[in-house]
mmCIF file of C-alpha atoms in Angstrom:
data_model
loop_
_atom_site.group_PDB
_atom_site.id
_atom_site.type_symbol
_atom_site.label_atom_id
_atom_site.label_comp_id
_atom_site.label_asym_id
_atom_site.label_seq_id
_atom_site.Cartn_x
_atom_site.Cartn_y
_atom_site.Cartn_z
ATOM 1 C CA GLN A 279 8.286 -6.320 -16.725
ATOM 2 C CA VAL A 280 6.160 -5.505 -13.680
ATOM 3 C CA GLN A 281 4.618 -2.150 -12.820
ATOM 4 C CA LEU A 282 2.777 -0.931 -9.716
ATOM 5 C CA VAL A 283 0.482 2.069 -10.077
ATOM 6 C CA GLU A 284 -1.089 3.819 -7.092
ATOM 7 C CA SER A 285 -4.071 6.139 -7.144
ATOM 8 C CA GLY A 286 -6.442 7.887 -4.771
ATOM 9 C CA GLY A 287 -4.245 10.432 -3.054
ATOM 10 C CA ALA A 288 -5.767 13.864 -2.452
ATOM 11 C CA LEU A 289 -6.149 16.821 -0.130
ATOM 12 C CA VAL A 290 -8.631 16.040 2.629
ATOM 13 C CA GLN A 291 -9.753 17.749 5.831
ATOM 14 C CA PRO A 292 -8.972 16.278 9.246
ATOM 15 C CA GLY A 293 -11.492 13.580 10.099
ATOM 16 C CA GLY A 294 -12.067 12.788 6.457
ATOM 17 C CA SER A 295 -11.573 9.578 4.505
ATOM 18 C CA LEU A 296 -9.677 8.424 1.439
ATOM 19 C CA ARG A 297 -9.273 5.127 -0.372
ATOM 20 C CA LEU A 298 -5.958 4.342 -2.025
ATOM 21 C CA SER A 299 -5.563 1.687 -4.704
ATOM 22 C CA CYS A 300 -2.488 -0.014 -6.123
ATOM 23 C CA THR A 301 -2.609 -2.330 -9.121
ATOM 24 C CA ALA A 302 0.200 -4.560 -10.323
ATOM 25 C CA SER A 303 0.463 -5.275 -14.031
ATOM 26 C CA GLY A 304 2.798 -7.072 -16.390
ATOM 27 C CA SER A 305 4.196 -10.570 -16.324
ATOM 28 C CA ILE A 306 2.962 -11.871 -12.949
ATOM 29 C CA PHE A 307 2.741 -15.454 -11.711
ATOM 30 C CA MET A 308 2.101 -14.847 -8.026
ATOM 31 C CA ILE A 309 2.015 -11.949 -5.547
ATOM 32 C CA ASN A 310 2.895 -12.623 -1.918
ATOM 33 C CA HIS A 311 2.944 -9.649 0.471
ATOM 34 C CA MET A 312 1.334 -6.390 -0.609
ATOM 35 C CA THR A 313 2.283 -3.496 1.626
ATOM 36 C CA TRP A 314 1.584 0.196 2.034
ATOM 37 C CA TYR A 315 4.399 2.453 3.225
ATOM 38 C CA ARG A 316 4.410 6.201 3.751
ATOM 39 C CA GLN A 317 7.004 8.929 3.965
ATOM 40 C CA GLY A 318 6.067 12.188 5.627
ATOM 41 C CA PRO A 319 7.921 15.485 5.227
ATOM 42 C CA GLY A 320 11.370 15.170 6.777
ATOM 43 C CA LYS A 321 10.674 11.617 7.919
ATOM 44 C CA GLU A 322 11.898 8.172 6.984
ATOM 45 C CA ARG A 323 9.692 5.787 5.053
ATOM 46 C CA GLU A 324 7.581 3.665 7.413
ATOM 47 C CA LEU A 325 5.367 0.620 7.066
ATOM 48 C CA VAL A 326 1.652 1.357 7.359
ATOM 49 C CA ALA A 327 -0.058 -1.969 6.671
ATOM 50 C CA THR A 328 0.663 -5.274 4.988
ATOM 51 C CA ILE A 329 -1.440 -8.185 3.751
ATOM 52 C CA THR A 330 -0.384 -11.627 2.568
ATOM 53 C CA GLN A 331 -1.922 -13.560 -0.311
ATOM 54 C CA THR A 332 -3.983 -15.559 2.168
ATOM 55 C CA GLY A 333 -5.198 -12.471 3.996
ATOM 56 C CA THR A 334 -2.989 -12.193 7.057
ATOM 57 C CA ILE A 335 -2.840 -8.518 8.012
ATOM 58 C CA ASN A 336 -0.617 -6.342 10.154
ATOM 59 C CA TYR A 337 -0.876 -2.632 10.905
ATOM 60 C CA ASP A 338 1.393 -0.023 12.390
ATOM 61 C CA ASP A 339 0.036 0.997 15.789
ATOM 62 C CA SER A 340 -0.511 4.571 14.604
ATOM 63 C CA VAL A 341 -3.201 3.512 12.119
ATOM 64 C CA LYS A 342 -4.916 0.621 13.928
ATOM 65 C CA GLY A 343 -8.658 1.167 14.099
ATOM 66 C CA ARG A 344 -8.559 3.884 11.441
ATOM 67 C CA PHE A 345 -7.054 2.246 8.342
ATOM 68 C CA THR A 346 -8.115 -0.982 6.633
ATOM 69 C CA ILE A 347 -6.002 -2.860 4.100
ATOM 70 C CA SER A 348 -7.568 -5.317 1.673
ATOM 71 C CA ARG A 349 -6.725 -6.960 -1.628
ATOM 72 C CA ASP A 350 -8.376 -8.440 -4.692
ATOM 73 C CA ASN A 351 -6.128 -11.243 -5.915
ATOM 74 C CA ALA A 352 -8.043 -11.579 -9.185
ATOM 75 C CA LYS A 353 -7.253 -7.947 -9.979
ATOM 76 C CA ASN A 354 -3.724 -7.898 -8.489
ATOM 77 C CA THR A 355 -4.863 -4.896 -6.499
ATOM 78 C CA VAL A 356 -4.395 -3.775 -2.912
ATOM 79 C CA TYR A 357 -6.483 -1.097 -1.224
ATOM 80 C CA LEU A 358 -6.018 1.132 1.796
ATOM 81 C CA GLN A 359 -9.190 2.593 3.285
ATOM 82 C CA MET A 360 -8.184 5.507 5.496
ATOM 83 C CA ASN A 361 -10.725 6.954 7.932
ATOM 84 C CA SER A 362 -10.486 9.585 10.665
ATOM 85 C CA LEU A 363 -7.498 11.112 8.931
ATOM 86 C CA ARG A 364 -5.158 13.323 10.932
ATOM 87 C CA PRO A 365 -2.632 15.964 9.836
ATOM 88 C CA GLU A 366 0.151 13.595 10.878
ATOM 89 C CA ASP A 367 -1.064 11.132 8.212
ATOM 90 C CA THR A 368 0.171 13.587 5.582
ATOM 91 C CA ALA A 369 2.729 11.748 3.465
ATOM 92 C CA VAL A 370 3.516 10.196 0.136
ATOM 93 C CA TYR A 371 2.032 6.703 0.243
ATOM 94 C CA TYR A 372 3.885 3.945 -1.582
ATOM 95 C CA CYS A 373 2.759 0.488 -2.596
ATOM 96 C CA ASN A 374 5.168 -2.436 -2.411
ATOM 97 C CA ALA A 375 4.623 -5.990 -3.592
ATOM 98 C CA ASP A 376 6.633 -9.204 -3.579
ATOM 99 C CA ILE A 377 6.097 -10.713 -7.018
ATOM 100 C CA ALA A 378 7.202 -13.881 -8.778
ATOM 101 C CA GLN A 379 7.036 -13.641 -12.551
ATOM 102 C CA HIS A 380 7.347 -17.386 -13.155
ATOM 103 C CA PRO A 381 6.720 -20.554 -11.125
ATOM 104 C CA THR A 382 10.456 -21.203 -10.844
ATOM 105 C CA TYR A 383 11.433 -17.614 -10.110
ATOM 106 C CA THR A 384 12.048 -16.236 -6.656
ATOM 107 C CA PHE A 385 10.006 -13.311 -5.383
ATOM 108 C CA SER A 386 11.291 -9.809 -6.127
ATOM 109 C CA SER A 387 10.236 -6.545 -4.493
ATOM 110 C CA TYR A 388 8.552 -3.881 -6.607
ATOM 111 C CA TRP A 389 7.541 -0.312 -5.734
ATOM 112 C CA GLY A 390 4.988 2.104 -7.061
ATOM 113 C CA GLN A 391 5.699 5.767 -7.763
ATOM 114 C CA GLY A 392 3.759 7.026 -4.742
ATOM 115 C CA THR A 393 0.593 9.052 -4.254
ATOM 116 C CA GLN A 394 0.355 12.213 -2.141
ATOM 117 C CA VAL A 395 -2.058 12.358 0.797
ATOM 118 C CA THR A 396 -2.416 15.738 2.484
ATOM 119 C CA VAL A 397 -4.583 16.170 5.569
ATOM 120 C CA SER A 398 -5.205 19.826 6.266
ATOM 121 C CA SER A 399 -7.993 22.283 6.968
#
């Protein structure tokens, strides 16, 4: 079984910073894409940033220049450094990973439980 656990969400003032972490555990052979999504109040879930195993990165335009995604393959962990936070960044942030549990298995998509980020004065 595979589990994703996020941490780092908090209440922060506008202009502040937070660092989210997401660690995958369990029976894991390989992790391909690791992605952060968010879902704000009354909004649909949206992609924030994604990183491949080899380090190719893509960001949503709304976070470019403010957020940085990174990963530690040895720790099966993905990070999201969020700077210059705005009230519109308020959301539940979810981690998603494409994981193969065995060399002959296909990749399956796994989700974390989410961590709340609130940007407010």
